[in-house]
Amino acid sequence: MKKLGTNRTGFCCWILSNILFSMPVVLYAGYMMLATSACIFISIASFSAIKNAPQCVFSIGTNSLVTEYSHSFWLAVATGLLCATIGILVVVLYFLIPDKLKEAFSAGVYIDEDDDSSSREGYFNTIFLDGVIVTPATSKRHI
């Protein structure tokens, strides 16, 4: 029962980390990736604790339910290690070279605010401008 809860929490952390990677808060995305790996490792540890408990085999007819490490377990281990690696890498790189990391995730790219060329052009609705004289924008002169 605990394994299922931590898997759901890990999935929510993973979704949140992906959302944070698309925003300019790369450090928090790394932290959420570490939280994802922690949830996955807690899930793995709880399953391993159940596996090492005294066997209580449930028999249904001739078949029995026995816990074992299958491909899903090893896939969870690999995913936990990958999430931990990505999280540690992002956090370490953020503290070592934050500008390059922000540039890699396009979080530190700013538009030149002095360039007002886009605000000089536009379309005017003539219905609302009856009787209004519109003069074209003049270029700024820097003294």
Short mmCIF file of N, CA, C and O in Angstrom, two decimals:
data_model
loop_
_atom_site.label_atom_id
_atom_site.label_comp_id
_atom_site.label_asym_id
_atom_site.label_seq_id
_atom_site.Cartn_x
_atom_site.Cartn_y
_atom_site.Cartn_z
N MET A 1 0.82 -1.18 0.00
CA MET A 1 0.00 0.00 0.00
C MET A 1 0.87 1.26 0.00
O MET A 1 0.59 2.21 -0.69
N LYS A 2 1.96 1.26 0.77
CA LYS A 2 2.85 2.41 0.81
C LYS A 2 3.54 2.62 -0.53
O LYS A 2 3.77 3.74 -0.95
N LYS A 3 3.87 1.54 -1.20
CA LYS A 3 4.54 1.62 -2.48
C LYS A 3 3.69 2.37 -3.49
O LYS A 3 4.17 3.21 -4.24
N LEU A 4 2.40 2.10 -3.51
CA LEU A 4 1.52 2.75 -4.46
C LEU A 4 1.43 4.24 -4.19
O LEU A 4 1.44 5.04 -5.11
N GLY A 5 1.39 4.64 -2.93
CA GLY A 5 1.31 6.05 -2.58
C GLY A 5 2.56 6.82 -2.97
O GLY A 5 2.48 7.93 -3.47
N THR A 6 3.73 6.25 -2.74
CA THR A 6 4.96 6.95 -3.09
C THR A 6 5.16 6.99 -4.60
O THR A 6 5.76 7.93 -5.10
N ASN A 7 4.66 5.99 -5.31
CA ASN A 7 4.74 6.05 -6.77
C ASN A 7 3.88 7.18 -7.30
O ASN A 7 4.28 7.87 -8.24
N ARG A 8 2.70 7.36 -6.73
CA ARG A 8 1.84 8.47 -7.17
C ARG A 8 2.48 9.81 -6.82
O ARG A 8 2.43 10.74 -7.62
N THR A 9 3.07 9.92 -5.67
CA THR A 9 3.74 11.15 -5.28
C THR A 9 4.95 11.40 -6.18
O THR A 9 5.20 12.53 -6.60
N GLY A 10 5.69 10.36 -6.49
CA GLY A 10 6.83 10.49 -7.40
C GLY A 10 6.41 10.94 -8.78
O GLY A 10 7.08 11.76 -9.40
N PHE A 11 5.27 10.43 -9.26
CA PHE A 11 4.77 10.85 -10.57
C PHE A 11 4.38 12.32 -10.55
O PHE A 11 4.69 13.06 -11.49
N CYS A 12 3.74 12.77 -9.47
CA CYS A 12 3.37 14.19 -9.35
C CYS A 12 4.62 15.06 -9.28
O CYS A 12 4.66 16.14 -9.89
N CYS A 13 5.64 14.63 -8.56
CA CYS A 13 6.90 15.37 -8.50
C CYS A 13 7.56 15.44 -9.87
O CYS A 13 8.12 16.48 -10.26
N TRP A 14 7.47 14.36 -10.63
CA TRP A 14 8.08 14.33 -11.96
C TRP A 14 7.36 15.29 -12.90
O TRP A 14 8.00 16.04 -13.65
N ILE A 15 6.02 15.31 -12.85
CA ILE A 15 5.25 16.25 -13.68
C ILE A 15 5.60 17.68 -13.30
O ILE A 15 5.82 18.54 -14.17
N LEU A 16 5.66 17.96 -12.00
CA LEU A 16 5.99 19.30 -11.54
C LEU A 16 7.41 19.70 -11.94
O LEU A 16 7.65 20.85 -12.32
N SER A 17 8.34 18.78 -11.90
CA SER A 17 9.71 19.11 -12.31
C SER A 17 9.78 19.41 -13.80
O SER A 17 10.52 20.31 -14.21
N ASN A 18 9.01 18.71 -14.61
CA ASN A 18 8.98 19.01 -16.04
C ASN A 18 8.38 20.38 -16.31
O ASN A 18 8.84 21.10 -17.20
N ILE A 19 7.36 20.75 -15.54
CA ILE A 19 6.78 22.08 -15.68
C ILE A 19 7.80 23.13 -15.27
O ILE A 19 7.96 24.16 -15.94
N LEU A 20 8.52 22.88 -14.19
CA LEU A 20 9.51 23.84 -13.72
C LEU A 20 10.70 23.97 -14.67
O LEU A 20 11.31 25.03 -14.76
N PHE A 21 11.04 22.90 -15.39
CA PHE A 21 12.12 22.98 -16.37
C PHE A 21 11.76 23.91 -17.52
O PHE A 21 12.63 24.47 -18.18
N SER A 22 10.47 24.08 -17.79
CA SER A 22 10.06 24.97 -18.88
C SER A 22 9.93 26.41 -18.42
O SER A 22 9.64 27.29 -19.22
N MET A 23 10.14 26.67 -17.15
CA MET A 23 10.07 28.02 -16.59
C MET A 23 11.48 28.48 -16.23
O MET A 23 12.41 27.68 -16.22
N PRO A 24 11.65 29.76 -15.90
CA PRO A 24 13.00 30.23 -15.58
C PRO A 24 13.45 29.91 -14.15
O PRO A 24 14.23 30.64 -13.58
N VAL A 25 12.97 28.82 -13.57
CA VAL A 25 13.37 28.42 -12.21
C VAL A 25 14.00 27.03 -12.28
O VAL A 25 13.47 26.06 -11.75
N VAL A 26 15.16 26.97 -12.91
CA VAL A 26 15.82 25.70 -13.17
C VAL A 26 16.27 25.03 -11.87
O VAL A 26 16.23 23.80 -11.75
N LEU A 27 16.67 25.82 -10.88
CA LEU A 27 17.13 25.25 -9.62
C LEU A 27 16.01 24.46 -8.94
O LEU A 27 16.24 23.35 -8.45
N TYR A 28 14.82 25.02 -8.93
CA TYR A 28 13.70 24.32 -8.30
C TYR A 28 13.30 23.07 -9.08
O TYR A 28 12.81 22.10 -8.51
N ALA A 29 13.51 23.09 -10.39
CA ALA A 29 13.28 21.90 -11.19
C ALA A 29 14.25 20.79 -10.80
O ALA A 29 13.88 19.62 -10.72
N GLY A 30 15.49 21.17 -10.53
CA GLY A 30 16.47 20.19 -10.06
C GLY A 30 16.10 19.62 -8.70
O GLY A 30 16.23 18.42 -8.44
N TYR A 31 15.61 20.50 -7.81
CA TYR A 31 15.15 20.03 -6.50
C TYR A 31 13.97 19.07 -6.62
O TYR A 31 13.90 18.07 -5.92
N MET A 32 13.05 19.37 -7.52
CA MET A 32 11.89 18.49 -7.70
C MET A 32 12.31 17.16 -8.34
O MET A 32 11.71 16.12 -8.07
N MET A 33 13.34 17.19 -9.17
CA MET A 33 13.85 15.95 -9.74
C MET A 33 14.47 15.09 -8.64
O MET A 33 14.32 13.86 -8.64
N LEU A 34 15.14 15.74 -7.67
CA LEU A 34 15.67 15.00 -6.52
C LEU A 34 14.54 14.45 -5.65
O LEU A 34 14.65 13.33 -5.12
N ALA A 35 13.46 15.21 -5.51
CA ALA A 35 12.30 14.72 -4.76
C ALA A 35 11.66 13.53 -5.47
O ALA A 35 11.21 12.58 -4.83
N THR A 36 11.65 13.56 -6.80
CA THR A 36 11.13 12.44 -7.57
C THR A 36 11.96 11.19 -7.32
O THR A 36 11.42 10.10 -7.08
N SER A 37 13.28 11.35 -7.34
CA SER A 37 14.13 10.18 -7.10
C SER A 37 13.98 9.67 -5.67
O SER A 37 14.02 8.46 -5.43
N ALA A 38 13.79 10.58 -4.71
CA ALA A 38 13.58 10.15 -3.32
C ALA A 38 12.30 9.33 -3.20
O ALA A 38 12.28 8.29 -2.51
N CYS A 39 11.23 9.76 -3.86
CA CYS A 39 9.98 9.00 -3.82
C CYS A 39 10.14 7.63 -4.46
O CYS A 39 9.61 6.63 -3.97
N ILE A 40 10.88 7.58 -5.56
CA ILE A 40 11.11 6.30 -6.23
C ILE A 40 11.93 5.37 -5.34
O ILE A 40 11.61 4.17 -5.21
N PHE A 41 12.97 5.91 -4.69
CA PHE A 41 13.79 5.07 -3.81
C PHE A 41 13.02 4.61 -2.58
O PHE A 41 13.23 3.49 -2.10
N ILE A 42 12.14 5.45 -2.04
CA ILE A 42 11.29 5.02 -0.92
C ILE A 42 10.36 3.90 -1.36
O ILE A 42 10.15 2.92 -0.64
N SER A 43 9.84 4.01 -2.56
CA SER A 43 8.99 2.96 -3.12
C SER A 43 9.76 1.66 -3.28
O SER A 43 9.27 0.57 -2.95
N ILE A 44 10.98 1.75 -3.79
CA ILE A 44 11.81 0.56 -3.96
C ILE A 44 12.16 -0.06 -2.60
O ILE A 44 12.12 -1.29 -2.44
N ALA A 45 12.47 0.80 -1.63
CA ALA A 45 12.82 0.30 -0.30
C ALA A 45 11.63 -0.39 0.36
O ALA A 45 11.79 -1.43 1.02
N SER A 46 10.44 0.17 0.19
CA SER A 46 9.26 -0.47 0.79
C SER A 46 8.98 -1.82 0.14
O SER A 46 8.61 -2.78 0.82
N PHE A 47 9.17 -1.90 -1.17
CA PHE A 47 8.96 -3.19 -1.84
C PHE A 47 10.02 -4.20 -1.39
O PHE A 47 9.71 -5.37 -1.19
N SER A 48 11.26 -3.74 -1.23
CA SER A 48 12.31 -4.65 -0.78
C SER A 48 12.07 -5.13 0.64
O SER A 48 12.38 -6.28 0.98
N ALA A 49 11.52 -4.25 1.48
CA ALA A 49 11.20 -4.64 2.86
C ALA A 49 10.10 -5.71 2.87
O ALA A 49 10.14 -6.64 3.67
N ILE A 50 9.14 -5.55 1.98
CA ILE A 50 8.08 -6.56 1.88
C ILE A 50 8.65 -7.87 1.33
O ILE A 50 8.28 -8.95 1.77
N LYS A 51 9.58 -7.76 0.41
CA LYS A 51 10.19 -8.95 -0.20
C LYS A 51 10.96 -9.75 0.84
O LYS A 51 10.96 -10.98 0.81
N ASN A 52 11.63 -9.07 1.77
CA ASN A 52 12.46 -9.75 2.76
C ASN A 52 11.67 -10.20 3.99
O ASN A 52 12.23 -10.83 4.87
N ALA A 53 10.41 -9.85 4.06
CA ALA A 53 9.57 -10.28 5.18
C ALA A 53 9.31 -11.78 5.06
O ALA A 53 9.46 -12.37 3.97
N PRO A 54 8.93 -12.42 6.17
CA PRO A 54 8.60 -13.85 6.07
C PRO A 54 7.50 -14.07 5.03
O PRO A 54 6.55 -13.29 4.95
N GLN A 55 7.69 -15.08 4.24
CA GLN A 55 6.78 -15.32 3.13
C GLN A 55 5.38 -15.67 3.62
O GLN A 55 5.20 -16.48 4.53
N CYS A 56 4.43 -15.02 3.04
CA CYS A 56 3.02 -15.32 3.25
C CYS A 56 2.44 -15.54 1.86
O CYS A 56 2.02 -14.61 1.20
N VAL A 57 2.49 -16.77 1.42
CA VAL A 57 2.09 -17.08 0.06
C VAL A 57 0.58 -17.19 -0.01
O VAL A 57 -0.04 -17.92 0.76
N PHE A 58 0.01 -16.45 -0.92
CA PHE A 58 -1.43 -16.52 -1.14
C PHE A 58 -1.69 -17.51 -2.27
O PHE A 58 -1.17 -17.35 -3.37
N SER A 59 -2.46 -18.51 -1.99
CA SER A 59 -2.77 -19.52 -3.00
C SER A 59 -4.20 -19.33 -3.49
O SER A 59 -5.13 -19.19 -2.71
N ILE A 60 -4.32 -19.29 -4.80
CA ILE A 60 -5.62 -19.22 -5.44
C ILE A 60 -5.68 -20.41 -6.39
O ILE A 60 -5.11 -20.39 -7.48
N GLY A 61 -6.31 -21.43 -5.96
CA GLY A 61 -6.33 -22.67 -6.74
C GLY A 61 -4.94 -23.28 -6.77
O GLY A 61 -4.32 -23.50 -5.73
N THR A 62 -4.45 -23.53 -7.95
CA THR A 62 -3.10 -24.09 -8.08
C THR A 62 -2.04 -23.01 -8.22
O THR A 62 -0.85 -23.30 -8.15
N ASN A 63 -2.45 -21.76 -8.40
CA ASN A 63 -1.50 -20.65 -8.54
C ASN A 63 -1.26 -19.99 -7.19
O ASN A 63 -2.11 -20.03 -6.30
N SER A 64 -0.10 -19.40 -7.03
CA SER A 64 0.21 -18.68 -5.80
C SER A 64 0.85 -17.34 -6.14
O SER A 64 1.50 -17.18 -7.17
N LEU A 65 0.64 -16.35 -5.26
CA LEU A 65 1.20 -15.02 -5.43
C LEU A 65 2.48 -14.92 -4.61
O LEU A 65 2.47 -15.04 -3.40
N VAL A 66 3.59 -14.70 -5.30
CA VAL A 66 4.90 -14.60 -4.66
C VAL A 66 5.54 -13.31 -5.15
O VAL A 66 5.53 -13.00 -6.34
N THR A 67 6.13 -12.54 -4.20
CA THR A 67 6.81 -11.31 -4.60
C THR A 67 8.20 -11.64 -5.13
O THR A 67 8.90 -12.50 -4.59
N GLU A 68 8.60 -10.95 -6.19
CA GLU A 68 9.93 -11.14 -6.77
C GLU A 68 10.34 -9.89 -7.51
O GLU A 68 9.51 -9.03 -7.83
N TYR A 69 11.64 -9.74 -7.74
CA TYR A 69 12.15 -8.60 -8.48
C TYR A 69 12.00 -8.87 -9.97
O TYR A 69 12.69 -9.70 -10.53
N SER A 70 11.10 -8.15 -10.60
CA SER A 70 10.88 -8.36 -12.03
C SER A 70 11.45 -7.15 -12.80
O SER A 70 12.13 -6.31 -12.24
N HIS A 71 11.13 -7.08 -14.07
CA HIS A 71 11.63 -6.00 -14.91
C HIS A 71 11.11 -4.63 -14.44
O HIS A 71 11.79 -3.63 -14.59
N SER A 72 9.94 -4.58 -13.87
CA SER A 72 9.39 -3.31 -13.37
C SER A 72 10.22 -2.77 -12.21
O SER A 72 10.43 -1.55 -12.09
N PHE A 73 10.68 -3.65 -11.34
CA PHE A 73 11.52 -3.23 -10.23
C PHE A 73 12.83 -2.62 -10.73
O PHE A 73 13.24 -1.55 -10.29
N TRP A 74 13.46 -3.28 -11.67
CA TRP A 74 14.74 -2.79 -12.19
C TRP A 74 14.56 -1.54 -13.02
O TRP A 74 15.44 -0.67 -13.06
N LEU A 75 13.43 -1.40 -13.67
CA LEU A 75 13.13 -0.17 -14.39
C LEU A 75 12.94 0.99 -13.41
O LEU A 75 13.40 2.11 -13.67
N ALA A 76 12.31 0.73 -12.27
CA ALA A 76 12.16 1.76 -11.23
C ALA A 76 13.52 2.15 -10.65
O ALA A 76 13.76 3.32 -10.37
N VAL A 77 14.40 1.17 -10.46
CA VAL A 77 15.75 1.47 -9.97
C VAL A 77 16.48 2.37 -10.98
O VAL A 77 17.10 3.38 -10.60
N ALA A 78 16.41 2.03 -12.26
CA ALA A 78 17.08 2.82 -13.29
C ALA A 78 16.49 4.22 -13.37
O ALA A 78 17.22 5.22 -13.50
N THR A 79 15.17 4.35 -13.25
CA THR A 79 14.52 5.66 -13.29
C THR A 79 14.91 6.50 -12.08
O THR A 79 15.17 7.70 -12.21
N GLY A 80 14.98 5.89 -10.92
CA GLY A 80 15.41 6.60 -9.72
C GLY A 80 16.83 7.10 -9.83
O GLY A 80 17.14 8.23 -9.45
N LEU A 81 17.71 6.26 -10.36
CA LEU A 81 19.10 6.68 -10.55
C LEU A 81 19.21 7.80 -11.58
O LEU A 81 19.99 8.75 -11.40
N LEU A 82 18.43 7.72 -12.66
CA LEU A 82 18.45 8.76 -13.68
C LEU A 82 17.93 10.09 -13.12
O LEU A 82 18.52 11.14 -13.35
N CYS A 83 16.84 10.04 -12.36
CA CYS A 83 16.29 11.26 -11.76
C CYS A 83 17.27 11.86 -10.76
O CYS A 83 17.45 13.09 -10.70
N ALA A 84 17.93 11.03 -9.97
CA ALA A 84 18.91 11.52 -9.00
C ALA A 84 20.10 12.15 -9.73
O ALA A 84 20.59 13.21 -9.32
N THR A 85 20.56 11.52 -10.79
CA THR A 85 21.69 12.06 -11.56
C THR A 85 21.34 13.40 -12.18
O THR A 85 22.12 14.36 -12.10
N ILE A 86 20.17 13.50 -12.80
CA ILE A 86 19.75 14.76 -13.42
C ILE A 86 19.58 15.84 -12.36
O ILE A 86 20.02 16.98 -12.53
N GLY A 87 18.96 15.50 -11.24
CA GLY A 87 18.75 16.48 -10.17
C GLY A 87 20.05 17.00 -9.60
O GLY A 87 20.23 18.21 -9.42
N ILE A 88 20.97 16.10 -9.29
CA ILE A 88 22.27 16.51 -8.74
C ILE A 88 23.04 17.33 -9.75
O ILE A 88 23.64 18.36 -9.41
N LEU A 89 23.01 16.92 -11.02
CA LEU A 89 23.72 17.64 -12.06
C LEU A 89 23.18 19.07 -12.22
O LEU A 89 23.95 20.02 -12.31
N VAL A 90 21.86 19.22 -12.22
CA VAL A 90 21.26 20.55 -12.38
C VAL A 90 21.60 21.44 -11.18
O VAL A 90 21.97 22.61 -11.35
N VAL A 91 21.50 20.91 -9.98
CA VAL A 91 21.78 21.72 -8.78
C VAL A 91 23.25 22.12 -8.74
O VAL A 91 23.58 23.28 -8.47
N VAL A 92 24.15 21.19 -9.02
CA VAL A 92 25.59 21.50 -8.99
C VAL A 92 25.94 22.51 -10.07
O VAL A 92 26.67 23.48 -9.82
N LEU A 93 25.42 22.31 -11.28
CA LEU A 93 25.71 23.25 -12.37
C LEU A 93 25.12 24.62 -12.09
O LEU A 93 25.69 25.64 -12.50
N TYR A 94 23.99 24.67 -11.41
CA TYR A 94 23.39 25.96 -11.08
C TYR A 94 24.30 26.76 -10.15
O TYR A 94 24.41 27.97 -10.28
N PHE A 95 24.94 26.08 -9.20
CA PHE A 95 25.82 26.79 -8.28
C PHE A 95 27.20 27.06 -8.87
O PHE A 95 27.87 28.01 -8.47
N LEU A 96 27.63 26.26 -9.84
CA LEU A 96 28.95 26.48 -10.45
C LEU A 96 28.89 27.49 -11.60
O LEU A 96 29.70 28.42 -11.65
N ILE A 97 28.00 27.27 -12.53
CA ILE A 97 27.89 28.15 -13.71
C ILE A 97 26.42 28.49 -13.97
O ILE A 97 25.81 27.98 -14.92
N PRO A 98 25.83 29.36 -13.16
CA PRO A 98 24.39 29.64 -13.31
C PRO A 98 24.03 30.33 -14.62
O PRO A 98 22.97 30.05 -15.19
N ASP A 99 24.90 31.20 -15.13
CA ASP A 99 24.57 31.91 -16.37
C ASP A 99 24.49 30.97 -17.56
O ASP A 99 23.57 31.07 -18.38
N LYS A 100 25.44 30.04 -17.66
CA LYS A 100 25.43 29.10 -18.78
C LYS A 100 24.26 28.12 -18.67
O LYS A 100 23.68 27.73 -19.67
N LEU A 101 23.91 27.74 -17.44
CA LEU A 101 22.77 26.84 -17.26
C LEU A 101 21.47 27.53 -17.62
O LEU A 101 20.61 26.94 -18.29
N LYS A 102 21.33 28.79 -17.22
CA LYS A 102 20.13 29.55 -17.58
C LYS A 102 20.06 29.74 -19.09
O LYS A 102 18.98 29.70 -19.68
N GLU A 103 21.21 29.96 -19.72
CA GLU A 103 21.24 30.12 -21.17
C GLU A 103 20.87 28.81 -21.86
O GLU A 103 20.17 28.81 -22.87
N ALA A 104 21.31 27.69 -21.30
CA ALA A 104 20.99 26.39 -21.89
C ALA A 104 19.49 26.10 -21.82
O ALA A 104 18.92 25.49 -22.72
N PHE A 105 18.84 26.55 -20.75
CA PHE A 105 17.40 26.35 -20.61
C PHE A 105 16.61 27.57 -21.07
O PHE A 105 15.41 27.65 -20.83
N SER A 106 17.29 28.52 -21.72
CA SER A 106 16.67 29.75 -22.22
C SER A 106 15.96 30.51 -21.12
O SER A 106 14.94 31.15 -21.36
N ALA A 107 16.48 30.45 -19.91
CA ALA A 107 15.86 31.16 -18.81
C ALA A 107 16.48 32.53 -18.59
O ALA A 107 15.86 33.39 -18.00
N GLY A 108 17.68 32.75 -19.08
CA GLY A 108 18.35 34.02 -18.86
C GLY A 108 18.42 34.89 -20.09
O GLY A 108 19.16 35.85 -20.14
N VAL A 109 17.65 34.57 -21.12
CA VAL A 109 17.68 35.34 -22.35
C VAL A 109 16.68 36.47 -22.22
O VAL A 109 15.49 36.24 -22.01
N TYR A 110 17.17 37.68 -22.32
CA TYR A 110 16.30 38.85 -22.20
C TYR A 110 16.28 39.60 -23.52
O TYR A 110 17.28 39.70 -24.21
N ILE A 111 15.15 40.19 -23.81
CA ILE A 111 15.00 40.99 -25.02
C ILE A 111 15.49 42.40 -24.72
O ILE A 111 15.25 42.93 -23.64
N ASP A 112 16.17 43.00 -25.69
CA ASP A 112 16.67 44.35 -25.52
C ASP A 112 15.49 45.31 -25.37
O ASP A 112 14.68 45.45 -26.29
N GLU A 113 15.39 45.94 -24.21
CA GLU A 113 14.24 46.81 -23.94
C GLU A 113 14.37 48.16 -24.61
O GLU A 113 13.40 48.90 -24.69
N ASP A 114 15.55 48.53 -25.09
CA ASP A 114 15.73 49.82 -25.75
C ASP A 114 15.20 49.82 -27.17
O ASP A 114 14.96 50.86 -27.75
N ASP A 115 15.02 48.66 -27.74
CA ASP A 115 14.55 48.56 -29.12
C ASP A 115 13.03 48.63 -29.13
O ASP A 115 12.35 47.67 -28.78
N ASP A 116 12.51 49.77 -29.54
CA ASP A 116 11.06 49.96 -29.59
C ASP A 116 10.51 49.88 -31.00
O ASP A 116 9.48 50.47 -31.32
N SER A 117 11.20 49.20 -31.90
CA SER A 117 10.77 49.16 -33.29
C SER A 117 9.42 48.46 -33.45
O SER A 117 8.64 48.81 -34.32
N SER A 118 9.13 47.51 -32.60
CA SER A 118 7.86 46.82 -32.72
C SER A 118 6.70 47.68 -32.25
O SER A 118 5.57 47.51 -32.69
N SER A 119 6.95 48.66 -31.37
CA SER A 119 5.87 49.51 -30.89
C SER A 119 5.57 50.66 -31.84
O SER A 119 4.59 51.35 -31.67
N ARG A 120 6.41 50.87 -32.83
CA ARG A 120 6.20 51.96 -33.78
C ARG A 120 5.19 51.58 -34.87
O ARG A 120 4.59 52.43 -35.48
N GLU A 121 5.05 50.31 -35.10
CA GLU A 121 4.14 49.87 -36.14
C GLU A 121 2.91 49.26 -35.51
O GLU A 121 2.96 48.69 -34.43
N GLY A 122 1.81 49.40 -36.18
CA GLY A 122 0.60 48.80 -35.67
C GLY A 122 -0.56 49.08 -36.59
O GLY A 122 -0.47 49.85 -37.55
N TYR A 123 -1.67 48.46 -36.32
CA TYR A 123 -2.87 48.63 -37.10
C TYR A 123 -3.90 49.36 -36.25
O TYR A 123 -4.11 49.02 -35.09
N PHE A 124 -4.51 50.35 -36.84
CA PHE A 124 -5.49 51.13 -36.12
C PHE A 124 -6.88 50.79 -36.65
O PHE A 124 -7.09 50.69 -37.86
N ASN A 125 -7.82 50.67 -35.76
CA ASN A 125 -9.21 50.43 -36.14
C ASN A 125 -9.83 51.78 -36.45
O ASN A 125 -10.02 52.62 -35.57
N THR A 126 -10.17 52.02 -37.72
CA THR A 126 -10.65 53.33 -38.14
C THR A 126 -12.03 53.66 -37.59
O THR A 126 -12.41 54.82 -37.54
N ILE A 127 -12.78 52.68 -37.17
CA ILE A 127 -14.10 52.96 -36.60
C ILE A 127 -13.96 53.74 -35.29
O ILE A 127 -14.72 54.66 -35.02
N PHE A 128 -12.99 53.42 -34.50
CA PHE A 128 -12.78 54.10 -33.23
C PHE A 128 -11.98 55.39 -33.37
O PHE A 128 -11.89 56.17 -32.44
N LEU A 129 -11.39 55.61 -34.53
CA LEU A 129 -10.52 56.77 -34.72
C LEU A 129 -11.15 57.87 -35.57
O LEU A 129 -10.44 58.67 -36.15
N ASP A 130 -12.45 57.93 -35.65
CA ASP A 130 -13.10 58.98 -36.42
C ASP A 130 -12.77 60.34 -35.81
O ASP A 130 -13.02 60.61 -34.64
N GLY A 131 -12.16 61.19 -36.59
CA GLY A 131 -11.83 62.54 -36.13
C GLY A 131 -10.53 62.62 -35.36
O GLY A 131 -10.15 63.69 -34.92
N VAL A 132 -9.82 61.52 -35.18
CA VAL A 132 -8.56 61.54 -34.45
C VAL A 132 -7.42 61.59 -35.47
O VAL A 132 -7.41 60.86 -36.45
N ILE A 133 -6.49 62.47 -35.23
CA ILE A 133 -5.33 62.59 -36.12
C ILE A 133 -4.22 61.72 -35.56
O ILE A 133 -3.79 61.89 -34.41
N VAL A 134 -3.76 60.77 -36.36
CA VAL A 134 -2.70 59.86 -35.95
C VAL A 134 -1.42 60.29 -36.63
O VAL A 134 -1.34 60.36 -37.85
N THR A 135 -0.41 60.59 -35.84
CA THR A 135 0.89 60.93 -36.40
C THR A 135 1.82 59.76 -36.23
O THR A 135 1.78 59.06 -35.22
N PRO A 136 2.67 59.49 -37.20
CA PRO A 136 3.60 58.37 -37.07
C PRO A 136 4.61 58.65 -35.96
O PRO A 136 4.95 59.80 -35.69
N ALA A 137 5.05 57.59 -35.34
CA ALA A 137 6.02 57.71 -34.25
C ALA A 137 7.35 58.16 -34.79
O ALA A 137 7.78 57.75 -35.87
N THR A 138 7.97 59.03 -34.07
CA THR A 138 9.29 59.52 -34.49
C THR A 138 10.37 58.74 -33.77
O THR A 138 10.14 58.19 -32.70
N SER A 139 11.52 58.69 -34.36
CA SER A 139 12.62 57.94 -33.73
C SER A 139 13.15 58.73 -32.54
O SER A 139 13.12 59.96 -32.52
N LYS A 140 13.64 58.02 -31.57
CA LYS A 140 14.20 58.63 -30.37
C LYS A 140 15.59 59.18 -30.68
O LYS A 140 16.37 58.53 -31.36
N ARG A 141 15.84 60.33 -30.13
CA ARG A 141 17.18 60.90 -30.28
C ARG A 141 17.87 60.87 -28.96
O ARG A 141 17.37 61.37 -27.97
N HIS A 142 19.02 60.25 -28.92
CA HIS A 142 19.81 60.18 -27.70
C HIS A 142 20.83 61.32 -27.70
O HIS A 142 21.57 61.49 -28.65
N ILE A 143 20.82 62.08 -26.65
CA ILE A 143 21.74 63.22 -26.56
C ILE A 143 22.93 62.86 -25.72
O ILE A 143 22.94 62.19 -24.80
#
